[in-house]
C-alpha positions as a printed Julia matrix, in Angstrom:
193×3 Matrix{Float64}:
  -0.78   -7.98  -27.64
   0.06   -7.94  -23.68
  -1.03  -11.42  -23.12
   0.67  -12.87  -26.29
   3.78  -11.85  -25.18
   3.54  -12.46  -21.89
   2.31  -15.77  -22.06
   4.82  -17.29  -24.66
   7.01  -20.56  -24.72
  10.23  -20.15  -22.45
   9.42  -16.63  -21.66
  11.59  -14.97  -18.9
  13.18  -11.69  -18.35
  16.5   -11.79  -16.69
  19.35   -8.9   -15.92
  23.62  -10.23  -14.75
  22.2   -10.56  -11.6
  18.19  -11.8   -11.79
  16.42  -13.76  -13.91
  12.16  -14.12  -13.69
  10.75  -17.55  -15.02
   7.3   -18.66  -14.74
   7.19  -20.82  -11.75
   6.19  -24.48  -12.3
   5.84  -27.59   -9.81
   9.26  -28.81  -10.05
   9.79  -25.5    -7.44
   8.13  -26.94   -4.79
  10.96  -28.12   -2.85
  12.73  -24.59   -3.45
   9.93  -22.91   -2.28
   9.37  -24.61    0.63
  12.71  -24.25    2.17
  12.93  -20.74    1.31
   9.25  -19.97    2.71
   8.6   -19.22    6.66
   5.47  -18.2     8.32
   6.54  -13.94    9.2
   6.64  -13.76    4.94
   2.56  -14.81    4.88
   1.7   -12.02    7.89
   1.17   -9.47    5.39
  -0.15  -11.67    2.21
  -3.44  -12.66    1.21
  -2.75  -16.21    1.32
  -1.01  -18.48    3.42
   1.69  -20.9     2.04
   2.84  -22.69    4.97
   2.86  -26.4     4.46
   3.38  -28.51    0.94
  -0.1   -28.97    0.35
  -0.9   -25.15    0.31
   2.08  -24.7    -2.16
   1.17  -27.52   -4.0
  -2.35  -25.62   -4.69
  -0.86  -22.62   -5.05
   1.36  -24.2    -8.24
  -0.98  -26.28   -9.37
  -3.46  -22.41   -9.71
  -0.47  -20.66  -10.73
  -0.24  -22.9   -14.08
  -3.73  -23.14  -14.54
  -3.83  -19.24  -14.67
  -0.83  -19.4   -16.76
  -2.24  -21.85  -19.19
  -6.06  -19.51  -19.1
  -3.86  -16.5   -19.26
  -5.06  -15.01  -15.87
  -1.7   -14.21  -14.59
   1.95  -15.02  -15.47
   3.53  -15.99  -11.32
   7.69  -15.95  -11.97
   9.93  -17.62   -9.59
  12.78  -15.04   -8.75
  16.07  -16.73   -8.86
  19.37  -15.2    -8.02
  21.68  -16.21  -10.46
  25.37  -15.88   -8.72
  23.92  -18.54   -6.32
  21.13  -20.13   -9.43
  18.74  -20.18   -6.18
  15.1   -19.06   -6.63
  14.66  -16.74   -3.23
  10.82  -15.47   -3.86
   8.37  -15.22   -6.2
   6.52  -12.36   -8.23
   3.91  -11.64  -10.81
   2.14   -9.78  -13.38
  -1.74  -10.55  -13.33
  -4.94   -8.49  -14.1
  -4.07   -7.68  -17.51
  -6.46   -5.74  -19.53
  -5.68   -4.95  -23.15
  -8.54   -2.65  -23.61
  -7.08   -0.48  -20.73
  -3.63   -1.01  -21.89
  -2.57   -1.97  -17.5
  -1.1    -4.81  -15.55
  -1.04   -5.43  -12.09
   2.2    -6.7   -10.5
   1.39   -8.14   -7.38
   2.67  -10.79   -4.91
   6.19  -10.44   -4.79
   8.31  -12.03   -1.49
  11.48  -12.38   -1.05
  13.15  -15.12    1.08
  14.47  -13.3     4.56
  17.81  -14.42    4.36
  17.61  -11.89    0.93
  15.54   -9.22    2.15
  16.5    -5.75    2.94
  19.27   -6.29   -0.28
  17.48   -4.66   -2.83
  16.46   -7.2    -4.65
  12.57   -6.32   -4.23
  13.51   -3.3    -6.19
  15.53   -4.6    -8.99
  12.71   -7.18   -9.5
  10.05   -4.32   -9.91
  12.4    -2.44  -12.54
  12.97   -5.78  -14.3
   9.2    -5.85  -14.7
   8.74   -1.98  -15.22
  11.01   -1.79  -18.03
   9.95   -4.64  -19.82
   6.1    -3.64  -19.17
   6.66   -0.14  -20.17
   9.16    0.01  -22.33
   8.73   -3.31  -24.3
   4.91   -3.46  -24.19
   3.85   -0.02  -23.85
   1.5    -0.25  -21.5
  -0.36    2.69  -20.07
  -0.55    2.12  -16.21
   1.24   -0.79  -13.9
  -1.1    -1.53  -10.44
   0.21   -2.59   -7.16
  -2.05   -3.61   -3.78
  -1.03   -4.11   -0.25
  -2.63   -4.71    2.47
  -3.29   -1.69    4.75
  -0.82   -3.25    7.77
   1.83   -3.88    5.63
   4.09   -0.77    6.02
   7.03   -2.33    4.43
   5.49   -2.93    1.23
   4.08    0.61    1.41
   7.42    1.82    1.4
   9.06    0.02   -0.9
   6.12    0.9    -3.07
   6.81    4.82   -2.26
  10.64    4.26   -3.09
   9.88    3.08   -6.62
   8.41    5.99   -7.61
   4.84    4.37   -6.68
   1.85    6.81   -6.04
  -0.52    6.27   -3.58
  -4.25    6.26   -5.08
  -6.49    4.91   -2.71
  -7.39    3.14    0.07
 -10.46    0.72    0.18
 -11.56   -0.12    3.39
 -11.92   -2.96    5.34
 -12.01   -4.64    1.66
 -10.56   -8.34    2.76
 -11.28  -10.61    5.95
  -8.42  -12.67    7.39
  -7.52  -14.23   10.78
 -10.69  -12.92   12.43
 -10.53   -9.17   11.36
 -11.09   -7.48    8.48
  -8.17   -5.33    6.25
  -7.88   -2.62    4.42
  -6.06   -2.82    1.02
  -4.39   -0.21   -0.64
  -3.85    0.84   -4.18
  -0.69    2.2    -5.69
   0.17    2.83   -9.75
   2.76    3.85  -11.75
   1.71    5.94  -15.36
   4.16    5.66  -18.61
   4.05    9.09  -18.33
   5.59    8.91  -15.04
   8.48    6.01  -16.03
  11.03    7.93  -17.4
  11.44   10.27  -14.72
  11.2     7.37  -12.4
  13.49    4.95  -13.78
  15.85    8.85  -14.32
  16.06    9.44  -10.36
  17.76    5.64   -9.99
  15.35    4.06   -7.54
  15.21    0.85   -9.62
């Protein structure tokens, strides 16, 4: 049921101000001028040159195509300008949860809220369209930023697991956040979306 609705023809989820369509290779050019090197510090891949975003897209629609994980380009629709990316990936349907997972934001548009109105477009479709139980987040351990914004969603901490990914010479902790169904309403009630 997740998967065949998130994985259909044309499928995007837009509000008057944001819409979320899968990404595809004809964004490469976008991407590119709208990605810089301090947006990868904190991510578990680096994108810094066309031929790691050309992998990247060509992965994304394989996984979109196997049904691994739906990647959306975020694209601001006063300006029709995609400024970052998102997605919804380790979808179970025997444990009813999703993960949404990484989500930039150009830095020309960060710090404008848009980080959070992309998570409550995805909440309220997840939850309230799909009914699904629990919505995952990770983020790496030194990336305090996310771990706010996480916190002012509504996000609870659940874990920590240590020194779980290697990068740059040193290894990382990553750590776990989710969000319960039972928890939306009072969530999306306090207006932090």
């Amino acid at each position: 049921m997740i998967k065949s609705k998130i994985f259909t023809d044309g499928f995007c989820l837009e509000t008057d101000e944001i819409k979320l369509r899968p990404s595809k290779m004809e964004d490469l050019e976008a991407f590119l001028s709208i990605s810089s090197p301090p947006i990868w510090t904190h991510m578990s891949q680096d994108l810094e040159n066309p031929s790691d975003w050309e992998k990247f897209l060509s992965q994304t629609i394989s996984d979109r195509e196997n049904q691994i994980k739906q990647e959306f380009a975020i694209i601001l629709k006063e300006e029709d300008r995609i400024i970052g990316a998102t997605s919804i990936s380790q979808i179970s349907e025997v444990d009813n949860k999703v993960e949404i997972g990484l989500t930039w934001i150009s830095e020309k548009y960060q710090g404008k809220g848009i980080n959070q109105k992309v998570k409550g477009i995805l909440l309220t479709f997840l939850f309230e369209e799909l009914k699904i139980n629990k919505v995952e987040f990770r983020t790496r351990g030194d990336n305090l930023k996310s771990q706010r914004a996480l916190n002012k969603i509504g996000a609870t901490k659940e874990g920590v697991l240590r020194e779980l990914i290697f990068r740059n010479g040193k290894y990382i902790d990553v750590v776990y956040f989710g969000i319960l169904a039972s928890e939306w309403k009072n969530i999306k009630r306090r207006g932090a979306l």
